[in-house]
JSON list of C-alpha atoms in Angstrom, two decimals:
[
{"chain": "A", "resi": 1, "resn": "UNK", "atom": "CA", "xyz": [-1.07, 15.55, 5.10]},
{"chain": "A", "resi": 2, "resn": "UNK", "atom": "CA", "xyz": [-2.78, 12.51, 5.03]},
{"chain": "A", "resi": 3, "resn": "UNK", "atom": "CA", "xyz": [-3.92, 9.05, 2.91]},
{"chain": "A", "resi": 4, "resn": "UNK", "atom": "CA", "xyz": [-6.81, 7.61, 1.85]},
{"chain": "A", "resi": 5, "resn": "UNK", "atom": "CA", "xyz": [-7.29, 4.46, 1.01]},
{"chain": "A", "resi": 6, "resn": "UNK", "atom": "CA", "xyz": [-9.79, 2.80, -0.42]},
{"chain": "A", "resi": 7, "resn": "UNK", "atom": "CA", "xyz": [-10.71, -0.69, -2.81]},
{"chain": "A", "resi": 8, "resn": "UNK", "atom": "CA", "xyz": [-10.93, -2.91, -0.06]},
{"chain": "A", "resi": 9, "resn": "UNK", "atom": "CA", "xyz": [-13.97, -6.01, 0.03]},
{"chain": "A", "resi": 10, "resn": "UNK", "atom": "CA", "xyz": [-14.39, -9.65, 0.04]},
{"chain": "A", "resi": 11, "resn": "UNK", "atom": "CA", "xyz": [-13.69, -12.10, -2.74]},
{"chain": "A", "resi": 12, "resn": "UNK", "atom": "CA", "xyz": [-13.21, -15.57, -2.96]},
{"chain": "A", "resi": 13, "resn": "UNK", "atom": "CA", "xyz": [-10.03, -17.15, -3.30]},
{"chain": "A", "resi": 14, "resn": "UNK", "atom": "CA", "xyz": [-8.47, -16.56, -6.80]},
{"chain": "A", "resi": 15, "resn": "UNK", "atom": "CA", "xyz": [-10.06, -13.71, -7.26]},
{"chain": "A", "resi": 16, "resn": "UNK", "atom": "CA", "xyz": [-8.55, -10.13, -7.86]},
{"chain": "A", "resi": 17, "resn": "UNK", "atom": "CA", "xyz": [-9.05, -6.63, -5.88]},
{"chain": "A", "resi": 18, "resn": "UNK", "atom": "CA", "xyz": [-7.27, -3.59, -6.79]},
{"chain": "A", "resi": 19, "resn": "UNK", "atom": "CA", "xyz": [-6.18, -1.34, -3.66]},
{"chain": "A", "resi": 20, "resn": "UNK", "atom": "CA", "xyz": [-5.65, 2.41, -3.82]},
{"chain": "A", "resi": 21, "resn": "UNK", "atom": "CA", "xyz": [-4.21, 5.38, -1.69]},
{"chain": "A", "resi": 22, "resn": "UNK", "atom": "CA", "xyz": [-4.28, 8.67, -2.27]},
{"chain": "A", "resi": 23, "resn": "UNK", "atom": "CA", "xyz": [-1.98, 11.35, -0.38]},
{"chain": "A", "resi": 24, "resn": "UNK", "atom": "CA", "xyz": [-3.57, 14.52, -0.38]},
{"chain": "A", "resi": 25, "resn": "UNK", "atom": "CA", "xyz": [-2.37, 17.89, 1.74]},
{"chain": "A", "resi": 26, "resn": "UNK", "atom": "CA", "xyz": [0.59, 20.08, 1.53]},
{"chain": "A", "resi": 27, "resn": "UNK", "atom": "CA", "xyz": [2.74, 17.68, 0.01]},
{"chain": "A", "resi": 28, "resn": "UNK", "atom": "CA", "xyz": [6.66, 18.92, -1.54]},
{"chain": "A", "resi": 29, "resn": "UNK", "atom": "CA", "xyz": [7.37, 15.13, -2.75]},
{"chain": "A", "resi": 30, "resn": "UNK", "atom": "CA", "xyz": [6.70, 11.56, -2.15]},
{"chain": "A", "resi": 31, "resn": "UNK", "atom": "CA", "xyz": [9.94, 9.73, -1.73]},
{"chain": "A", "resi": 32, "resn": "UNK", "atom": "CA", "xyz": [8.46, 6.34, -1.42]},
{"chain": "A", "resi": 33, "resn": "UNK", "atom": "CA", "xyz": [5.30, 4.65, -0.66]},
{"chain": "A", "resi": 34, "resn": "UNK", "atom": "CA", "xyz": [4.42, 1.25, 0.28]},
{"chain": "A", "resi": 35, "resn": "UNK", "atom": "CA", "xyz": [1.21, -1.26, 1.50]},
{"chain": "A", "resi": 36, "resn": "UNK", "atom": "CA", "xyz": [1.55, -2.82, 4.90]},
{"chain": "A", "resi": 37, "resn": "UNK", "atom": "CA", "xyz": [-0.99, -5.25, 6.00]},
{"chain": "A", "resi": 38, "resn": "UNK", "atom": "CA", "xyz": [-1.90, -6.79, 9.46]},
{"chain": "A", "resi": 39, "resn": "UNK", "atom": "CA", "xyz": [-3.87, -10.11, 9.65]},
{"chain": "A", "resi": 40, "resn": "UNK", "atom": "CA", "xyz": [-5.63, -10.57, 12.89]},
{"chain": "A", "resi": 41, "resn": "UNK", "atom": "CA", "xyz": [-3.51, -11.69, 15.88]},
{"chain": "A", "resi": 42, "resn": "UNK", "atom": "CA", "xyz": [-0.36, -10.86, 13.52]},
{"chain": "A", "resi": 43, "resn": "UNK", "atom": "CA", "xyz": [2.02, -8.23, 13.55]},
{"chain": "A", "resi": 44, "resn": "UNK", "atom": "CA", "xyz": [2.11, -5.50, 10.20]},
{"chain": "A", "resi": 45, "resn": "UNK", "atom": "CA", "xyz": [3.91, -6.49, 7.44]},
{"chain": "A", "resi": 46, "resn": "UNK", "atom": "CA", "xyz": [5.25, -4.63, 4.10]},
{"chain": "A", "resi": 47, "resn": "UNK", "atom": "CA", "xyz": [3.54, -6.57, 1.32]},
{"chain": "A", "resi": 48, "resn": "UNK", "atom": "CA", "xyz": [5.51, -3.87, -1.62]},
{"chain": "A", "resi": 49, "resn": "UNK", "atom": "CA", "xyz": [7.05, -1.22, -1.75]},
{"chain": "A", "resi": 50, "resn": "UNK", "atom": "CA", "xyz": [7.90, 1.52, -4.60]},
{"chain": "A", "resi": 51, "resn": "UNK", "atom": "CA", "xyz": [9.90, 4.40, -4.73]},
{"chain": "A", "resi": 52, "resn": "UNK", "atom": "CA", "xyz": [9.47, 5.54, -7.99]},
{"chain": "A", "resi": 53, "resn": "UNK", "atom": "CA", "xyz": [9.19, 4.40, -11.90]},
{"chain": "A", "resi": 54, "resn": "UNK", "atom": "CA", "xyz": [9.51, 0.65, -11.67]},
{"chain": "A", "resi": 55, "resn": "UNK", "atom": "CA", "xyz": [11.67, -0.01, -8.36]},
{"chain": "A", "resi": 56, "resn": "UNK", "atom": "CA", "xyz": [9.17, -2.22, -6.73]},
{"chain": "A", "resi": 57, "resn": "UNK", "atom": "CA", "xyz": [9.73, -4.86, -3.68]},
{"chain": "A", "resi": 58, "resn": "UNK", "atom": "CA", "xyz": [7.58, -7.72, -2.81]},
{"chain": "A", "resi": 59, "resn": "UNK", "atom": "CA", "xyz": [7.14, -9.54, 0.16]},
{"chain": "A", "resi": 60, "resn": "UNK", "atom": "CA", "xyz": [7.85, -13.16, -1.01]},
{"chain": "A", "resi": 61, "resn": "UNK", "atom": "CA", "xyz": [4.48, -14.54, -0.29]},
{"chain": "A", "resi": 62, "resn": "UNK", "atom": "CA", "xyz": [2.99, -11.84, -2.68]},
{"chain": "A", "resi": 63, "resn": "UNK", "atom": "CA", "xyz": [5.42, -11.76, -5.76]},
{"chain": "A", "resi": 64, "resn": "UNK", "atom": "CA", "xyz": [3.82, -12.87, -8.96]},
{"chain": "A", "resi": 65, "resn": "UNK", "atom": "CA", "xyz": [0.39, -11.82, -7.91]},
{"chain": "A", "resi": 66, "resn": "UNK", "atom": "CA", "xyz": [0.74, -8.34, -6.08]},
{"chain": "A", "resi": 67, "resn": "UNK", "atom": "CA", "xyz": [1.68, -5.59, -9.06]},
{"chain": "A", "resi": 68, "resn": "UNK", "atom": "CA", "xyz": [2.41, -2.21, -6.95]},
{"chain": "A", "resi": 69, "resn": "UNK", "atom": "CA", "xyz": [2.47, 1.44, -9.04]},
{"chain": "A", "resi": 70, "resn": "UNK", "atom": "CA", "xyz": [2.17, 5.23, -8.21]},
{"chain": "A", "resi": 71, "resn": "UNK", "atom": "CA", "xyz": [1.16, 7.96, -10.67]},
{"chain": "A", "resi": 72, "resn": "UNK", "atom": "CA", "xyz": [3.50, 10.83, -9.17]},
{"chain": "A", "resi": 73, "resn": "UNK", "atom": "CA", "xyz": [0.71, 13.31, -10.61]},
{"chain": "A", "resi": 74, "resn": "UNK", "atom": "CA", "xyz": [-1.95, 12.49, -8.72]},
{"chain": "A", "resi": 75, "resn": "UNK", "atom": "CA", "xyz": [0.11, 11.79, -5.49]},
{"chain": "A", "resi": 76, "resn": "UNK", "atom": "CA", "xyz": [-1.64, 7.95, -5.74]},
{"chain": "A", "resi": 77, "resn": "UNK", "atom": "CA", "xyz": [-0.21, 4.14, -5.08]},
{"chain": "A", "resi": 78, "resn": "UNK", "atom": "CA", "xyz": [-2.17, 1.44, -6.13]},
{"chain": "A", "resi": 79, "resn": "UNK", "atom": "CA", "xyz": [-1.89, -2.56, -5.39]},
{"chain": "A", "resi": 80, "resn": "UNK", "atom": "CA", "xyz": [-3.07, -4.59, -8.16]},
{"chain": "A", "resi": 81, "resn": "UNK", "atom": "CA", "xyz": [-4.03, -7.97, -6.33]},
{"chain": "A", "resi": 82, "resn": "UNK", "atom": "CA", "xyz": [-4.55, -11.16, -8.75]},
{"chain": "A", "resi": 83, "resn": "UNK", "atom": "CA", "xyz": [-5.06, -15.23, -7.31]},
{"chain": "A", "resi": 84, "resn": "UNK", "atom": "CA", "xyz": [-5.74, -14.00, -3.94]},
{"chain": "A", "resi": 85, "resn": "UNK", "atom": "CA", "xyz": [-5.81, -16.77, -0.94]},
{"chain": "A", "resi": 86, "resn": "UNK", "atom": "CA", "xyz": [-7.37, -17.12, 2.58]},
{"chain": "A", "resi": 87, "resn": "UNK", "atom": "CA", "xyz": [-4.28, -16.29, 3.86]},
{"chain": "A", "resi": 88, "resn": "UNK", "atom": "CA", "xyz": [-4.26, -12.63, 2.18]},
{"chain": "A", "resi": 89, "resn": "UNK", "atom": "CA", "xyz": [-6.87, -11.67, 4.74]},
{"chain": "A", "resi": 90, "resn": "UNK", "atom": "CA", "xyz": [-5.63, -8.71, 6.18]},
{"chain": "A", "resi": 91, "resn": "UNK", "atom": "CA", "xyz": [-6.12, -4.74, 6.91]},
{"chain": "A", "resi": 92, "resn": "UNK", "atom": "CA", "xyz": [-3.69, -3.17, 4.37]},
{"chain": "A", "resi": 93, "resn": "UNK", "atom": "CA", "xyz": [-2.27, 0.31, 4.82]},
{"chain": "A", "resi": 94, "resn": "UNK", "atom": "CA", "xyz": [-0.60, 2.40, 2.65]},
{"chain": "A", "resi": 95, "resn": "UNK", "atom": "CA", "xyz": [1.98, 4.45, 4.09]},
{"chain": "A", "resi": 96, "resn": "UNK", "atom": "CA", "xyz": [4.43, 7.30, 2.70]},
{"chain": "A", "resi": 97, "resn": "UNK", "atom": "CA", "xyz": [7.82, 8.36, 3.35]},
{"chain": "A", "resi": 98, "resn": "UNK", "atom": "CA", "xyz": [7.72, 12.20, 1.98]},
{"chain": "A", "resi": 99, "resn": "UNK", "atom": "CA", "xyz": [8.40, 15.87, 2.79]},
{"chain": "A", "resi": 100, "resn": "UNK", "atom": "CA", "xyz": [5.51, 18.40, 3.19]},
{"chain": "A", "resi": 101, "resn": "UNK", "atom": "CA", "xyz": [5.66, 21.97, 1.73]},
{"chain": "A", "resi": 102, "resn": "UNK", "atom": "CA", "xyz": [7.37, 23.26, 4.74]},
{"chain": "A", "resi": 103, "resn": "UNK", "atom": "CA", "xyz": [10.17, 20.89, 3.57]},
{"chain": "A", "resi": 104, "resn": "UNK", "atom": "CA", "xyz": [9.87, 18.38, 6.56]},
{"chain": "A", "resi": 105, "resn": "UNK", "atom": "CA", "xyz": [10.21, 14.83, 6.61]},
{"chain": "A", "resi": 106, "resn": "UNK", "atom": "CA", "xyz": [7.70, 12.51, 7.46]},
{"chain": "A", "resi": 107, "resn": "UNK", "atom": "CA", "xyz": [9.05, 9.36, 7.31]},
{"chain": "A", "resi": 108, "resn": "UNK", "atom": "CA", "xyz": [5.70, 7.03, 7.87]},
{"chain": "A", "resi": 109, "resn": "UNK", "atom": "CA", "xyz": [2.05, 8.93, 7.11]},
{"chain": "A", "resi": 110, "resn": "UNK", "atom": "CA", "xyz": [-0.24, 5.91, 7.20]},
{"chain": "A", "resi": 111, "resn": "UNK", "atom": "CA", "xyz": [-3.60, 5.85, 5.56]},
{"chain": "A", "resi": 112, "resn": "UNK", "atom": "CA", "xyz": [-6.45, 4.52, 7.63]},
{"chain": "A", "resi": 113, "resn": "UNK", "atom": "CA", "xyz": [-6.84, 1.29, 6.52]},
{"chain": "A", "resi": 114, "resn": "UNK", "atom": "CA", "xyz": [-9.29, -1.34, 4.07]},
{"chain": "A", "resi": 115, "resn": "UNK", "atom": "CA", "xyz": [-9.94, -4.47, 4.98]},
{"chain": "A", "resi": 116, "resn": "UNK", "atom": "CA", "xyz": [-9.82, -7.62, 2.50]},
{"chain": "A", "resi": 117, "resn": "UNK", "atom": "CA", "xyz": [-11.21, -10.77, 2.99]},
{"chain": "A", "resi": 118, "resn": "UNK", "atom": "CA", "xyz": [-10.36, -13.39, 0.85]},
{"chain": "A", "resi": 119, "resn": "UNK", "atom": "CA", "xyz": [-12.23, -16.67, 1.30]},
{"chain": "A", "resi": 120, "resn": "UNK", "atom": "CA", "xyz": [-12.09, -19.89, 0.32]}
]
């Protein structure tokens, strides 16, 4: 099992980007996904999460300009990103909390990584 995301670049502040991650592999079900990212010198942080339909979370410093979403059928999470700042500037990860088609658990399958840079 693994992720792959992609949509990464630079843009200038107030600009938009639109992230996605793909899980691909012998997947049974995704419970939840989510996008991490980690600024330089900074510990990771969730910026959203989803589980499924429209149960999103936000990090507050991203709500009202982050839009997370899945499409269950193609085992995909995208982050919609709208007035981005400087301080977006970040690696983002996706990660997934799911079972594979042996029926284990993986709590945290992390994709590799795309880098934005947002400046100003």
């Amino acid at each position: 099992v693994q992720l792959q995301a992609s949509g990464g670049g630079s843009v200038q502040a107030g600009g938009s980007l639109r992230l996605s991650c793909v899980a691909s592999g012998s997947i049974f079900v995704i419970n939840s996904m989510g996008w991490y990212r980690q600024a330089p010198g900074k510990e990771r942080e969730l910026v959203a999460s989803i589980i499924s339909g429209d149960s999103a979370n936000y990090a507050d410093s991203v709500k009202g300009r982050f839009t997370i979403s899945r499409d269950n059928a193609k085992n995909a999470l995208y982050l919609q990103m709208s007035s981005l700042k400087p301080e977006d500037t970040a690696v983002y990860y996706c990660a997934a909390d799911l079972y594979t088609a042996a029926r284990v658990r993986v709590p945290y399958v992390w994709g590799q990584g795309t880098e934005v840079t947002v400046s100003s």
